[in-house]
């Protein structure tokens, strides 16, 4: 009637379901879901990936402003996370991430002093172009294997520095991601704390139920082997078939 093939229609419905705009329930029908809220980034927590790669897939141009890079002692909390003495100096990177011309996050990264980073001006140039510290670690050959991420709600106000950097008016909710990056088996190489403005990121977690042990299939053929064995044993008990039985 509409001149659309069934395959095209199924694909369109699947995309609408994936975005949350429709909900399909077997046996009930298809219903209007929540409207998808556009976000700068979509983060699947089971996958470690630089935000620059996510932005590239979405066609977003990233840059960083208010960049500050220092090599000095950091707080006790960060030192403990990286397994360092409180007085040990580290390279710290502060900046405001801009996506599509709008500020979306205030980012703070600390790199373990054992990592030989590029020269200060080269590092600054990469960060200002919107590259992540994770990008830099991968480029210089650090064997990054996994990260431990903690997601926390945050309150942003126009009076605080982070709120001003993100262009917040009034009081609103944000999302904070604290991450510890590991190389090899358990070598701690970097710590980050990123504060995202509303609409800056969408965090997704993929979960599945533990499958129960497969149940034994029951049916008419389930006891066929036992009957076959029984028949064979029966014939063996009677001995060779007689000519009158053939």
PDB file of N, CA and C in Angstrom, residues 122-170:
ATOM      1  N   UNK A 122      53.860  19.810  22.339  1.00  0.00           N
ATOM      2  CA  UNK A 122      53.227  18.802  21.487  1.00  0.00           C
ATOM      3  C   UNK A 122      51.982  18.230  22.158  1.00  0.00           C
ATOM      4  N   UNK A 123      52.083  17.979  23.462  1.00  0.00           N
ATOM      5  CA  UNK A 123      50.938  17.468  24.206  1.00  0.00           C
ATOM      6  C   UNK A 123      49.810  18.490  24.216  1.00  0.00           C
ATOM      7  N   UNK A 124      50.142  19.748  24.434  1.00  0.00           N
ATOM      8  CA  UNK A 124      49.126  20.805  24.438  1.00  0.00           C
ATOM      9  C   UNK A 124      48.420  20.887  23.075  1.00  0.00           C
ATOM     10  N   UNK A 125      49.189  20.798  22.008  1.00  0.00           N
ATOM     11  CA  UNK A 125      48.600  20.881  20.667  1.00  0.00           C
ATOM     12  C   UNK A 125      47.610  19.744  20.431  1.00  0.00           C
ATOM     13  N   UNK A 126      47.949  18.551  20.866  1.00  0.00           N
ATOM     14  CA  UNK A 126      47.051  17.412  20.680  1.00  0.00           C
ATOM     15  C   UNK A 126      45.774  17.579  21.489  1.00  0.00           C
ATOM     16  N   UNK A 127      45.920  18.039  22.733  1.00  0.00           N
ATOM     17  CA  UNK A 127      44.751  18.223  23.596  1.00  0.00           C
ATOM     18  C   UNK A 127      43.843  19.313  23.040  1.00  0.00           C
ATOM     19  N   UNK A 128      44.433  20.411  22.552  1.00  0.00           N
ATOM     20  CA  UNK A 128      43.620  21.504  22.018  1.00  0.00           C
ATOM     21  C   UNK A 128      42.857  21.091  20.776  1.00  0.00           C
ATOM     22  N   UNK A 129      43.360  20.087  20.062  1.00  0.00           N
ATOM     23  CA  UNK A 129      42.668  19.579  18.880  1.00  0.00           C
ATOM     24  C   UNK A 129      41.547  18.608  19.230  1.00  0.00           C
ATOM     25  N   UNK A 130      41.313  18.394  20.522  1.00  0.00           N
ATOM     26  CA  UNK A 130      40.222  17.522  20.942  1.00  0.00           C
ATOM     27  C   UNK A 130      40.615  16.081  21.148  1.00  0.00           C
ATOM     28  N   UNK A 131      41.902  15.787  21.129  1.00  0.00           N
ATOM     29  CA  UNK A 131      42.339  14.421  21.380  1.00  0.00           C
ATOM     30  C   UNK A 131      42.351  14.154  22.884  1.00  0.00           C
ATOM     31  N   UNK A 132      42.081  12.903  23.242  1.00  0.00           N
ATOM     32  CA  UNK A 132      42.028  12.510  24.632  1.00  0.00           C
ATOM     33  C   UNK A 132      43.405  12.036  25.112  1.00  0.00           C
ATOM     34  N   UNK A 133      43.594  12.031  26.420  1.00  0.00           N
ATOM     35  CA  UNK A 133      44.822  11.479  26.985  1.00  0.00           C
ATOM     36  C   UNK A 133      44.936  10.001  26.626  1.00  0.00           C
ATOM     37  N   UNK A 134      43.808   9.303  26.556  1.00  0.00           N
ATOM     38  CA  UNK A 134      43.825   7.904  26.136  1.00  0.00           C
ATOM     39  C   UNK A 134      44.376   7.769  24.719  1.00  0.00           C
ATOM     40  N   UNK A 135      44.038   8.698  23.828  1.00  0.00           N
ATOM     41  CA  UNK A 135      44.608   8.701  22.475  1.00  0.00           C
ATOM     42  C   UNK A 135      46.132   8.788  22.535  1.00  0.00           C
ATOM     43  N   UNK A 136      46.620   9.696  23.387  1.00  0.00           N
ATOM     44  CA  UNK A 136      48.065   9.906  23.497  1.00  0.00           C
ATOM     45  C   UNK A 136      48.753   8.650  24.025  1.00  0.00           C
ATOM     46  N   UNK A 137      48.165   8.037  25.042  1.00  0.00           N
ATOM     47  CA  UNK A 137      48.754   6.817  25.605  1.00  0.00           C
ATOM     48  C   UNK A 137      48.856   5.715  24.556  1.00  0.00           C
ATOM     49  N   UNK A 138      47.806   5.558  23.768  1.00  0.00           N
ATOM     50  CA  UNK A 138      47.812   4.527  22.729  1.00  0.00           C
ATOM     51  C   UNK A 138      48.858   4.854  21.668  1.00  0.00           C
ATOM     52  N   UNK A 139      48.948   6.139  21.296  1.00  0.00           N
ATOM     53  CA  UNK A 139      49.894   6.540  20.244  1.00  0.00           C
ATOM     54  C   UNK A 139      51.354   6.292  20.639  1.00  0.00           C
ATOM     55  N   UNK A 140      51.675   6.486  21.918  1.00  0.00           N
ATOM     56  CA  UNK A 140      53.069   6.316  22.337  1.00  0.00           C
ATOM     57  C   UNK A 140      53.382   4.868  22.712  1.00  0.00           C
ATOM     58  N   UNK A 141      52.414   3.986  22.501  1.00  0.00           N
ATOM     59  CA  UNK A 141      52.676   2.562  22.671  1.00  0.00           C
ATOM     60  C   UNK A 141      52.393   1.988  24.039  1.00  0.00           C
ATOM     61  N   UNK A 142      51.658   2.697  24.884  1.00  0.00           N
ATOM     62  CA  UNK A 142      51.292   2.135  26.187  1.00  0.00           C
ATOM     63  C   UNK A 142      50.274   1.012  25.960  1.00  0.00           C
ATOM     64  N   UNK A 143      50.523  -0.201  26.456  1.00  0.00           N
ATOM     65  CA  UNK A 143      49.619  -1.336  26.202  1.00  0.00           C
ATOM     66  C   UNK A 143      48.368  -1.292  27.088  1.00  0.00           C
ATOM     67  N   UNK A 144      47.518  -0.313  26.823  1.00  0.00           N
ATOM     68  CA  UNK A 144      46.289  -0.154  27.609  1.00  0.00           C
ATOM     69  C   UNK A 144      45.408  -1.385  27.418  1.00  0.00           C
ATOM     70  N   UNK A 145      44.921  -1.916  28.532  1.00  0.00           N
ATOM     71  CA  UNK A 145      44.104  -3.127  28.457  1.00  0.00           C
ATOM     72  C   UNK A 145      42.669  -2.922  28.949  1.00  0.00           C
ATOM     73  N   UNK A 146      42.483  -2.165  30.022  1.00  0.00           N
ATOM     74  CA  UNK A 146      41.127  -1.971  30.536  1.00  0.00           C
ATOM     75  C   UNK A 146      41.093  -0.751  31.438  1.00  0.00           C
ATOM     76  N   UNK A 147      39.893  -0.369  31.839  1.00  0.00           N
ATOM     77  CA  UNK A 147      39.703   0.761  32.750  1.00  0.00           C
ATOM     78  C   UNK A 147      38.608   0.421  33.741  1.00  0.00           C
ATOM     79  N   UNK A 148      38.716   0.988  34.905  1.00  0.00           N
ATOM     80  CA  UNK A 148      37.684   0.847  35.939  1.00  0.00           C
ATOM     81  C   UNK A 148      36.981   2.192  36.063  1.00  0.00           C
ATOM     82  N   UNK A 149      35.693   2.222  35.772  1.00  0.00           N
ATOM     83  CA  UNK A 149      34.945   3.472  35.679  1.00  0.00           C
ATOM     84  C   UNK A 149      33.865   3.526  36.748  1.00  0.00           C
ATOM     85  N   UNK A 150      33.756   4.680  37.373  1.00  0.00           N
ATOM     86  CA  UNK A 150      32.686   4.923  38.348  1.00  0.00           C
ATOM     87  C   UNK A 150      31.845   6.083  37.846  1.00  0.00           C
ATOM     88  N   UNK A 151      30.533   5.886  37.794  1.00  0.00           N
ATOM     89  CA  UNK A 151      29.606   6.906  37.307  1.00  0.00           C
ATOM     90  C   UNK A 151      28.867   7.494  38.503  1.00  0.00           C
ATOM     91  N   UNK A 152      28.879   8.839  38.584  1.00  0.00           N
ATOM     92  CA  UNK A 152      28.278   9.505  39.739  1.00  0.00           C
ATOM     93  C   UNK A 152      27.424  10.685  39.278  1.00  0.00           C
ATOM     94  N   UNK A 153      26.290  10.917  39.947  1.00  0.00           N
ATOM     95  CA  UNK A 153      25.511  12.128  39.634  1.00  0.00           C
ATOM     96  C   UNK A 153      26.232  13.355  40.179  1.00  0.00           C
ATOM     97  N   UNK A 154      25.991  14.486  39.572  1.00  0.00           N
ATOM     98  CA  UNK A 154      26.622  15.730  40.008  1.00  0.00           C
ATOM     99  C   UNK A 154      25.629  16.872  39.890  1.00  0.00           C
ATOM    100  N   UNK A 155      25.818  17.871  40.712  1.00  0.00           N
ATOM    101  CA  UNK A 155      24.990  19.075  40.665  1.00  0.00           C
ATOM    102  C   UNK A 155      25.839  20.219  40.133  1.00  0.00           C
ATOM    103  N   UNK A 156      25.340  20.892  39.100  1.00  0.00           N
ATOM    104  CA  UNK A 156      26.037  22.022  38.499  1.00  0.00           C
ATOM    105  C   UNK A 156      25.282  23.307  38.784  1.00  0.00           C
ATOM    106  N   UNK A 157      25.980  24.334  39.195  1.00  0.00           N
ATOM    107  CA  UNK A 157      25.363  25.636  39.434  1.00  0.00           C
ATOM    108  C   UNK A 157      26.138  26.702  38.673  1.00  0.00           C
ATOM    109  N   UNK A 158      25.463  27.800  38.392  1.00  0.00           N
ATOM    110  CA  UNK A 158      26.083  28.893  37.643  1.00  0.00           C
ATOM    111  C   UNK A 158      27.140  29.622  38.464  1.00  0.00           C
ATOM    112  N   UNK A 159      27.143  29.406  39.779  1.00  0.00           N
ATOM    113  CA  UNK A 159      28.100  30.102  40.640  1.00  0.00           C
ATOM    114  C   UNK A 159      29.461  29.407  40.676  1.00  0.00           C
ATOM    115  N   UNK A 160      29.477  28.093  40.453  1.00  0.00           N
ATOM    116  CA  UNK A 160      30.721  27.345  40.532  1.00  0.00           C
ATOM    117  C   UNK A 160      31.504  27.452  39.233  1.00  0.00           C
ATOM    118  N   UNK A 161      32.813  27.213  39.334  1.00  0.00           N
ATOM    119  CA  UNK A 161      33.686  27.351  38.163  1.00  0.00           C
ATOM    120  C   UNK A 161      33.285  26.391  37.048  1.00  0.00           C
ATOM    121  N   UNK A 162      33.000  25.123  37.406  1.00  0.00           N
ATOM    122  CA  UNK A 162      32.618  24.148  36.381  1.00  0.00           C
ATOM    123  C   UNK A 162      31.338  24.572  35.672  1.00  0.00           C
ATOM    124  N   UNK A 163      30.372  25.071  36.440  1.00  0.00           N
ATOM    125  CA  UNK A 163      29.125  25.532  35.840  1.00  0.00           C
ATOM    126  C   UNK A 163      29.344  26.691  34.883  1.00  0.00           C
ATOM    127  N   UNK A 164      30.225  27.609  35.264  1.00  0.00           N
ATOM    128  CA  UNK A 164      30.528  28.743  34.384  1.00  0.00           C
ATOM    129  C   UNK A 164      31.201  28.278  33.104  1.00  0.00           C
ATOM    130  N   UNK A 165      32.151  27.342  33.223  1.00  0.00           N
ATOM    131  CA  UNK A 165      32.853  26.846  32.041  1.00  0.00           C
ATOM    132  C   UNK A 165      31.908  26.130  31.078  1.00  0.00           C
ATOM    133  N   UNK A 166      30.887  25.486  31.628  1.00  0.00           N
ATOM    134  CA  UNK A 166      29.935  24.730  30.811  1.00  0.00           C
ATOM    135  C   UNK A 166      28.723  25.558  30.398  1.00  0.00           C
ATOM    136  N   UNK A 167      28.696  26.829  30.785  1.00  0.00           N
ATOM    137  CA  UNK A 167      27.598  27.708  30.384  1.00  0.00           C
ATOM    138  C   UNK A 167      26.280  27.382  31.051  1.00  0.00           C
ATOM    139  N   UNK A 168      26.341  26.877  32.270  1.00  0.00           N
ATOM    140  CA  UNK A 168      25.121  26.500  32.992  1.00  0.00           C
ATOM    141  C   UNK A 168      24.432  27.742  33.534  1.00  0.00           C
ATOM    142  N   UNK A 169      23.119  27.778  33.444  1.00  0.00           N
ATOM    143  CA  UNK A 169      22.317  28.849  34.060  1.00  0.00           C
ATOM    144  C   UNK A 169      21.440  28.217  35.131  1.00  0.00           C
ATOM    145  N   UNK A 170      21.476  28.766  36.317  1.00  0.00           N
ATOM    146  CA  UNK A 170      20.705  28.196  37.417  1.00  0.00           C
ATOM    147  C   UNK A 170      21.387  26.953  37.969  1.00  0.00           C
TER     148      UNK A 170
END
